CSV table of C-alpha atoms and ligand atoms in Angstrom, one decimal:
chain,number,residue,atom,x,y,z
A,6,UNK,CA,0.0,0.0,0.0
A,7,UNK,CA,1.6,3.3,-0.9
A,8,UNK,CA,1.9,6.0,2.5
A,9,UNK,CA,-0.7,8.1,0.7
A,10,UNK,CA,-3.5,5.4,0.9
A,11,UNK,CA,-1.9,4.3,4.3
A,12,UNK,CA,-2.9,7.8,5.6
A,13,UNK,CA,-6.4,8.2,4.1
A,14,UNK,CA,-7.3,4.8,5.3
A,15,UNK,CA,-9.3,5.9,8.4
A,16,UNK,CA,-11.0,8.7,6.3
A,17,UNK,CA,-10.0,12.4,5.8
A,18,UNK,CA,-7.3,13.7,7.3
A,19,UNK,CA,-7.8,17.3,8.6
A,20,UNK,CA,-5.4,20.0,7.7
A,21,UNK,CA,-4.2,23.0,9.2
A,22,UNK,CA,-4.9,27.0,8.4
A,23,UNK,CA,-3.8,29.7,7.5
A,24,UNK,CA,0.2,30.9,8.3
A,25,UNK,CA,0.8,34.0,6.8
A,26,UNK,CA,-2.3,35.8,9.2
A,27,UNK,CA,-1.0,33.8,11.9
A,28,UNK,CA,2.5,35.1,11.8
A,29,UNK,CA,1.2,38.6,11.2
A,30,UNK,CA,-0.3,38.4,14.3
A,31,UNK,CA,2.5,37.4,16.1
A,32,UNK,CA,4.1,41.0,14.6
A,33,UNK,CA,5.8,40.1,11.1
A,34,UNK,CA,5.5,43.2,9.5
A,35,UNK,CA,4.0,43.5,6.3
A,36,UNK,CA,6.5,43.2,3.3
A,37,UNK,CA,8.8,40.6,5.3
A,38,UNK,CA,9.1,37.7,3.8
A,39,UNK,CA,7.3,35.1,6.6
A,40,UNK,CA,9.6,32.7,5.5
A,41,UNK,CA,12.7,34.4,6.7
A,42,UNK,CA,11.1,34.1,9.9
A,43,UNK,CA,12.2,30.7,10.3
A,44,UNK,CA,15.4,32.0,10.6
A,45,UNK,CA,15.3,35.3,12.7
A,46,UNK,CA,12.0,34.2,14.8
A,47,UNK,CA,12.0,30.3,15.0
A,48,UNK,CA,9.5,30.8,18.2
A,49,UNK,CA,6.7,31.8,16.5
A,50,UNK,CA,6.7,29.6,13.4
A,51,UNK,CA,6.6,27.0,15.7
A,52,UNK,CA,4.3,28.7,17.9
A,53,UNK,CA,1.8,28.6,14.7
A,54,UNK,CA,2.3,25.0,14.1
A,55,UNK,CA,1.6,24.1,17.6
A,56,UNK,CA,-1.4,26.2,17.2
A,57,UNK,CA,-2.7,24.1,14.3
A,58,UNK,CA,-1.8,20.4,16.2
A,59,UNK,CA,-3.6,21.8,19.2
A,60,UNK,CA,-6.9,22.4,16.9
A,61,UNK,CA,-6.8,18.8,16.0
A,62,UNK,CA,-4.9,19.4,12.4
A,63,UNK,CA,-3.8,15.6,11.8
A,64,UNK,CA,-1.2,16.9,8.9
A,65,UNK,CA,0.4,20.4,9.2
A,66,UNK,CA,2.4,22.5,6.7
A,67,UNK,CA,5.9,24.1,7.1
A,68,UNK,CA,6.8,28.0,6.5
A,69,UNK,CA,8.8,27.8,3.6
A,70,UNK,CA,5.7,28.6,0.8
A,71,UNK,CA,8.5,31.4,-0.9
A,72,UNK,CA,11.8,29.4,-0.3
A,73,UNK,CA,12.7,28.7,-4.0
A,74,UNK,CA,15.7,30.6,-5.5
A,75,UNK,CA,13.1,32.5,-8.2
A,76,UNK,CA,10.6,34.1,-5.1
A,77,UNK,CA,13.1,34.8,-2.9
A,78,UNK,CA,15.9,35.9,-5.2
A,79,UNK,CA,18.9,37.5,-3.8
A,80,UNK,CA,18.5,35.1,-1.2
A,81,UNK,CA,21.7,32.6,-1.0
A,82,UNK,CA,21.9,28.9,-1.5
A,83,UNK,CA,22.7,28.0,1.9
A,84,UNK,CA,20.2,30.5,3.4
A,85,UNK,CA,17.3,28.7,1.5
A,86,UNK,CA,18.5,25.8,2.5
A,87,UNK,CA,18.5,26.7,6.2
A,88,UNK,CA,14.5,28.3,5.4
A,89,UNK,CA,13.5,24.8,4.4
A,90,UNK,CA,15.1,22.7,6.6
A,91,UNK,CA,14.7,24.7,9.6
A,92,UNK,CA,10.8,25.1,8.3
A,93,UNK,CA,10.0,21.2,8.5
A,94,UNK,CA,12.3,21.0,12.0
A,95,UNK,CA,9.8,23.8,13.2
A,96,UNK,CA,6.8,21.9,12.0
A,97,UNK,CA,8.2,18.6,13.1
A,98,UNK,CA,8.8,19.8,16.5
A,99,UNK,CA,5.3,21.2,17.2
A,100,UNK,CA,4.0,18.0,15.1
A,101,UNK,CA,4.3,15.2,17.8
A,102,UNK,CA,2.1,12.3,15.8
A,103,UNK,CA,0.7,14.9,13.3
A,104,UNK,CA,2.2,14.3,9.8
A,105,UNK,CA,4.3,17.2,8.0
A,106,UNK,CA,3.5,18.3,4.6
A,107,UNK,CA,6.6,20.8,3.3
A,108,UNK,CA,5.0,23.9,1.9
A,109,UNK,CA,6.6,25.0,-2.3
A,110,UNK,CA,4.5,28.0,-3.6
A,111,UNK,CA,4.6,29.3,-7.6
A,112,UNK,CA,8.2,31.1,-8.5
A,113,UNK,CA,6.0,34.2,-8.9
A,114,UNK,CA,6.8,34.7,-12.7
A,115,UNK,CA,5.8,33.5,-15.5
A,116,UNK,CA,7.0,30.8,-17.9
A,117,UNK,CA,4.8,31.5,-20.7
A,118,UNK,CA,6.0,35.3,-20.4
A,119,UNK,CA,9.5,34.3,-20.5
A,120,UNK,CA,10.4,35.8,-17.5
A,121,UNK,CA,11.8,33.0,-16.6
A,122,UNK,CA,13.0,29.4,-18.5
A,123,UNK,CA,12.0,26.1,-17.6
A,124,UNK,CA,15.3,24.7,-16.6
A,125,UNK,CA,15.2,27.8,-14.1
A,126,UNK,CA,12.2,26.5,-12.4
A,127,UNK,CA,13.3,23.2,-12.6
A,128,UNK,CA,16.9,23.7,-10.5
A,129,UNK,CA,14.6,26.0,-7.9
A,130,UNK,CA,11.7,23.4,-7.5
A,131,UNK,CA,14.8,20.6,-7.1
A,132,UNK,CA,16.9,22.4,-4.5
A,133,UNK,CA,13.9,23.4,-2.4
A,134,UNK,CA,12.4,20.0,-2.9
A,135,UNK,CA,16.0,18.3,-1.9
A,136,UNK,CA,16.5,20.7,1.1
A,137,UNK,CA,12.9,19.7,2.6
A,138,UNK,CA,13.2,16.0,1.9
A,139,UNK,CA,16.6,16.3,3.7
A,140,UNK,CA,14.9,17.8,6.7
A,141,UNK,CA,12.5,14.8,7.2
A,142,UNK,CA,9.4,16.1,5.4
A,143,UNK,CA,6.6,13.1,5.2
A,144,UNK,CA,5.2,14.6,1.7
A,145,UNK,CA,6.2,17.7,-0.6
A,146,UNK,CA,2.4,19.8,-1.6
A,147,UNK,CA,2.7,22.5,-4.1
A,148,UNK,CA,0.4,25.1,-3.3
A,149,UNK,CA,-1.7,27.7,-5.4
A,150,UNK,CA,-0.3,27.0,-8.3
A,151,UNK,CA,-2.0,28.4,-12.1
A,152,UNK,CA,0.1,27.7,-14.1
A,153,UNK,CA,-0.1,23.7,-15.7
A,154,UNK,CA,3.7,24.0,-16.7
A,155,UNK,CA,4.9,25.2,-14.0
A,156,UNK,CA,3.3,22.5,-11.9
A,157,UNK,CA,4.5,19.9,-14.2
A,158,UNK,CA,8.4,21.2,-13.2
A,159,UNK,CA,7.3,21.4,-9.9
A,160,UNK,CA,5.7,17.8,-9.8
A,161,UNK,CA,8.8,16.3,-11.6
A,162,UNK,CA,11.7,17.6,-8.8
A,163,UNK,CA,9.5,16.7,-5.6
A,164,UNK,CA,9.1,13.3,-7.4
A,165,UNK,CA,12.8,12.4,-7.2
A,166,UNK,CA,13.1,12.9,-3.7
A,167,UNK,CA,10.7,10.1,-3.5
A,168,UNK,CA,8.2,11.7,-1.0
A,169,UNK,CA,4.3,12.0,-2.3
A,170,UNK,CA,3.9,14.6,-4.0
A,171,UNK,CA,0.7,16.9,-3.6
A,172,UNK,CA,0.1,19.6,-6.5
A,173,UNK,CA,-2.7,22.1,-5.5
A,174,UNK,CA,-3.7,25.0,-7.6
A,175,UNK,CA,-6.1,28.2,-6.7
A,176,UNK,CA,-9.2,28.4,-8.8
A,177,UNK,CA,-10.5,31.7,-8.8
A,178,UNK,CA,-10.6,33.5,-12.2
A,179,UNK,CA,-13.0,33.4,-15.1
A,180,UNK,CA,-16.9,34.3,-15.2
A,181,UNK,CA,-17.5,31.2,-12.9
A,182,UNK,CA,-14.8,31.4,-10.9
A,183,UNK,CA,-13.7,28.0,-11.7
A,184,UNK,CA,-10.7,28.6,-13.5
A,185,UNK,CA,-7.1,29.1,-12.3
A,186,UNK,CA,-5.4,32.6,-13.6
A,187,UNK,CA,-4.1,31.0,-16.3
A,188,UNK,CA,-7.2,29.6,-17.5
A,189,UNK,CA,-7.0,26.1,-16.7
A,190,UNK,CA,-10.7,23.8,-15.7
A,191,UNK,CA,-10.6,21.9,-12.8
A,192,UNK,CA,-11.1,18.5,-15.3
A,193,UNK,CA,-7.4,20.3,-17.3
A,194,UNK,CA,-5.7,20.3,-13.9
A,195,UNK,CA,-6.6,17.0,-12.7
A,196,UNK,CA,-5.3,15.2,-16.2
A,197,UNK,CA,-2.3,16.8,-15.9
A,198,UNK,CA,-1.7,16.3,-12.4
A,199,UNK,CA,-2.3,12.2,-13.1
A,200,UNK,CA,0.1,12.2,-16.4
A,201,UNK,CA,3.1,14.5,-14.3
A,202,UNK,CA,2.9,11.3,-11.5
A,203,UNK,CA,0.7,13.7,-8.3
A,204,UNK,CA,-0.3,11.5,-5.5
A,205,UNK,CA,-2.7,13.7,-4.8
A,206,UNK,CA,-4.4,16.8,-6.5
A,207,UNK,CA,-6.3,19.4,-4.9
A,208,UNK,CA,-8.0,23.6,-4.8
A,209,UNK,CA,-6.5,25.6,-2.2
A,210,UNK,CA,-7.3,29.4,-1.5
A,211,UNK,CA,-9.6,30.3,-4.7
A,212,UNK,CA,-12.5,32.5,-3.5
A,213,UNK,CA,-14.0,30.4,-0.7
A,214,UNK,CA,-15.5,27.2,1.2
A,215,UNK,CA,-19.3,27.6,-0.8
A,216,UNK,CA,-17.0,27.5,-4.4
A,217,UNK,CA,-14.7,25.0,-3.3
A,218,UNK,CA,-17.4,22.3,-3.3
A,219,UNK,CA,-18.0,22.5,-6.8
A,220,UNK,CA,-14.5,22.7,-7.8
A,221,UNK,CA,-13.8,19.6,-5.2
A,222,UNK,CA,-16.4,17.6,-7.0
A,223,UNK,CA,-15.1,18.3,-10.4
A,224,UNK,CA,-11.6,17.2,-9.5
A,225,UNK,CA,-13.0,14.4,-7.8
A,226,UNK,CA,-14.7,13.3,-10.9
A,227,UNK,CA,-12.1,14.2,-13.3
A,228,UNK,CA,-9.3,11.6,-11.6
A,229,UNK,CA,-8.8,8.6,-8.9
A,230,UNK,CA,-6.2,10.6,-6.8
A,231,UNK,CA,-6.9,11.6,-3.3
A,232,UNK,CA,-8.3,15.4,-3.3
A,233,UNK,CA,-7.1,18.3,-1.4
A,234,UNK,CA,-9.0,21.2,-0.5
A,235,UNK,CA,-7.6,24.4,1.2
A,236,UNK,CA,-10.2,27.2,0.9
A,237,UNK,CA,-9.6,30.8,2.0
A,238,UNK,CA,-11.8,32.2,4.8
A,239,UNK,CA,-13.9,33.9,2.1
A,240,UNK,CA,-12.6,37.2,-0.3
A,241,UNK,CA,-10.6,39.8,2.1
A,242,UNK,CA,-11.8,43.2,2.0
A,243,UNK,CA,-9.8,46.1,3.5
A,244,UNK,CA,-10.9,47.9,6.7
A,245,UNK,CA,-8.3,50.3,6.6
A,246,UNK,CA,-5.2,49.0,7.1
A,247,UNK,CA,-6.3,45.6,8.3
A,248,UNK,CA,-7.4,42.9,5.7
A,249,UNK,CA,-10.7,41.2,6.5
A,250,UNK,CA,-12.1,38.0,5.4
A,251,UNK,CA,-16.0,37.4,5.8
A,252,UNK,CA,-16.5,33.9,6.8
A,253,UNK,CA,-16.7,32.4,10.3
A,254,UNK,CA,-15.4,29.6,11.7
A,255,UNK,CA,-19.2,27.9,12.1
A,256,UNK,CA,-19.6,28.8,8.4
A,257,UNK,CA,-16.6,27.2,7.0
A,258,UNK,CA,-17.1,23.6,8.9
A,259,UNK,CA,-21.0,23.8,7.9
A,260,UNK,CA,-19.3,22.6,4.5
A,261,UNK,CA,-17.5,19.4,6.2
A,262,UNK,CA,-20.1,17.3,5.1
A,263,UNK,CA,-20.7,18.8,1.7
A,264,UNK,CA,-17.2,18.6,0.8
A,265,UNK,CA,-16.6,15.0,2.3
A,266,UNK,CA,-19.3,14.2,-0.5
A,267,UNK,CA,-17.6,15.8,-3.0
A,268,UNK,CA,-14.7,13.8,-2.6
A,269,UNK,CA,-12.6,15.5,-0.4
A,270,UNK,CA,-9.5,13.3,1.4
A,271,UNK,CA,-7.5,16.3,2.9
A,272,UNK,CA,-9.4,19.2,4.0
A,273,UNK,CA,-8.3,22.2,5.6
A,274,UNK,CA,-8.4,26.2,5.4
A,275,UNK,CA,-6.2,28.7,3.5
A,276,UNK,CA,-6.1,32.5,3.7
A,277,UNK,CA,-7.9,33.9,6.4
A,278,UNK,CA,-8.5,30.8,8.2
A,279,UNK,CA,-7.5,30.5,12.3
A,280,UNK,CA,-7.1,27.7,14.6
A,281,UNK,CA,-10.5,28.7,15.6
A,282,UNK,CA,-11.4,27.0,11.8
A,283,UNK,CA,-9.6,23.8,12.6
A,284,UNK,CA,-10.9,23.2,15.9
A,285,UNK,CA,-14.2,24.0,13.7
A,286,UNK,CA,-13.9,21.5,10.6
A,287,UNK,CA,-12.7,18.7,13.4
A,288,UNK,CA,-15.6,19.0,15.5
A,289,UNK,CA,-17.4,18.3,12.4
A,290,UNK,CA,-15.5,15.3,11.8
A,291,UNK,CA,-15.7,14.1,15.2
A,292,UNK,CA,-20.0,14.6,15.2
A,293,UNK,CA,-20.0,13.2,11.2
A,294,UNK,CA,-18.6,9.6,12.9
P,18,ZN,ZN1,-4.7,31.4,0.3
């Protein structure tokens, strides 16, 4: 049995939340890379991790979403490395039993563009993916991704460490909504993600929990791998300086059940979301047995 269908034999697994709002609350100021944090404030990354295990998350992410030499260029070789390792030891440390999923966003430019080449994307995807493998991650996800390409790279170097390999992309462009930035259909994504070798595809942040059951069902019916879904607490709106997002806690594990019929084997929250929402969505699991 492969670890990915070893994991999801009891069911869904519940995720964690957001990071980014998490870390801002524990004072990163805006325009600092969180990732750096790591680093320079080791305490509170873990202090957010521990956050999530204590809300029942039963796989966490690391802070290391930027760590590729494209993102965070100017950054050295050795300093990403240290990011990523030091962001699965954080996770790892605040984990106890709770499985670690190493965070790899998008470079941030664009291939079709030409920005950027694809043997660029390639040696950034395969150090980062090297440097968290290294570090003991138990599977390598690929978050809000849009671009089908850039995936594929991204796919191919987590592959040869060996570890599953999650590739997750944000759906939240076109008249529906259901459409990644670069135009690409849920039933695109999921054929893709099958032919590059993902254990597991999924929809993380996008435009909220109501969408993501739609968007959950069509990658559910699109492919056989395991689906993971990450939605943002709703669209943020500004209140002056602070960014708001609209949906509660209550609101966001109403959909538990919705999105375990959809197909749904990871499920979790992305921008906007708390500890408060994990404590949520696993009180939903627990009252769904
Ligand atoms: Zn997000």
């Amino acid at each position: 049995m492969s670890r990915m269908s070893e994991w999801l034999a009891n069911g869904l697994l519940i995720t964690d939340g957001a990071w980014g709002t998490e870390l801002q609350a524990r004072g990163l100021p805006p325009g600092t890379m969180p990732d750096t944090w790591n680093l320079t404030h080791p305490e509170h990354v873990e202090a957010v991790a521990r956050g999530y295990v204590d809300a029942g998350s039963q796989v966490i992410l690391t802070n290391t979403f930027r760590a590729n030499a494209i993102a965070m260029h100017g950054c050295s070789e050795d300093d990403l490395d240290a990011i990523n390792r030091t962001g699965v030891a954080l996770s790892r440390r605040a984990a106890g039993e709770v499985l670690v999923f190493a965070s790899i966003g998008p470079t941030g430019k664009m291939l079709l563009s030409g920005e950027i080449d694809s043997e660029q994307v390639a040696a950034a995807f395969t150090a980062q993916s090297r440097s968290l493998a290294a570090a003991g991650a138990d599977a390598l996800i690929m978050e809000t991704m849009s671009d089908i390409e850039e995936a594929r790279l991204a796919v191919a170097a987590a592959r040869r460490t060996g570890l599953p390999v999650i590739a997750s992309f944000a759906f939240d462009s076109g008249k529906n909504k259901d459409r990644t930035m670069m135009g690409a259909t849920p039933e695109t994504v999921a054929e893709a993600m099958v032919e590059a070798g993902a254990d597991a595809v999924g929809a993380n942040c996008g435009i909220g929990v109501e969408q993501a059951v739609p968007i959950c069902r069509r990658l559910h019916a699109a492919c056989d791998l395991p689906i993971w879904i990450k939605p943002n607490a709703g669209l943020p709106t500004m209140e002056g300086t602070a960014i708001r997002y609209g949906t509660s806690a209550e609101f966001f594990a109403s959909h538990y059940a919705a999105l375990r019929e959809a197909g749904a084997s990871f499920l979790g929250g992305c921008c906007g979301s708390t500890p408060e929402f994990i404590r949520a969505l696993a009180g939903a699991q627990r009252a769904a047995l």
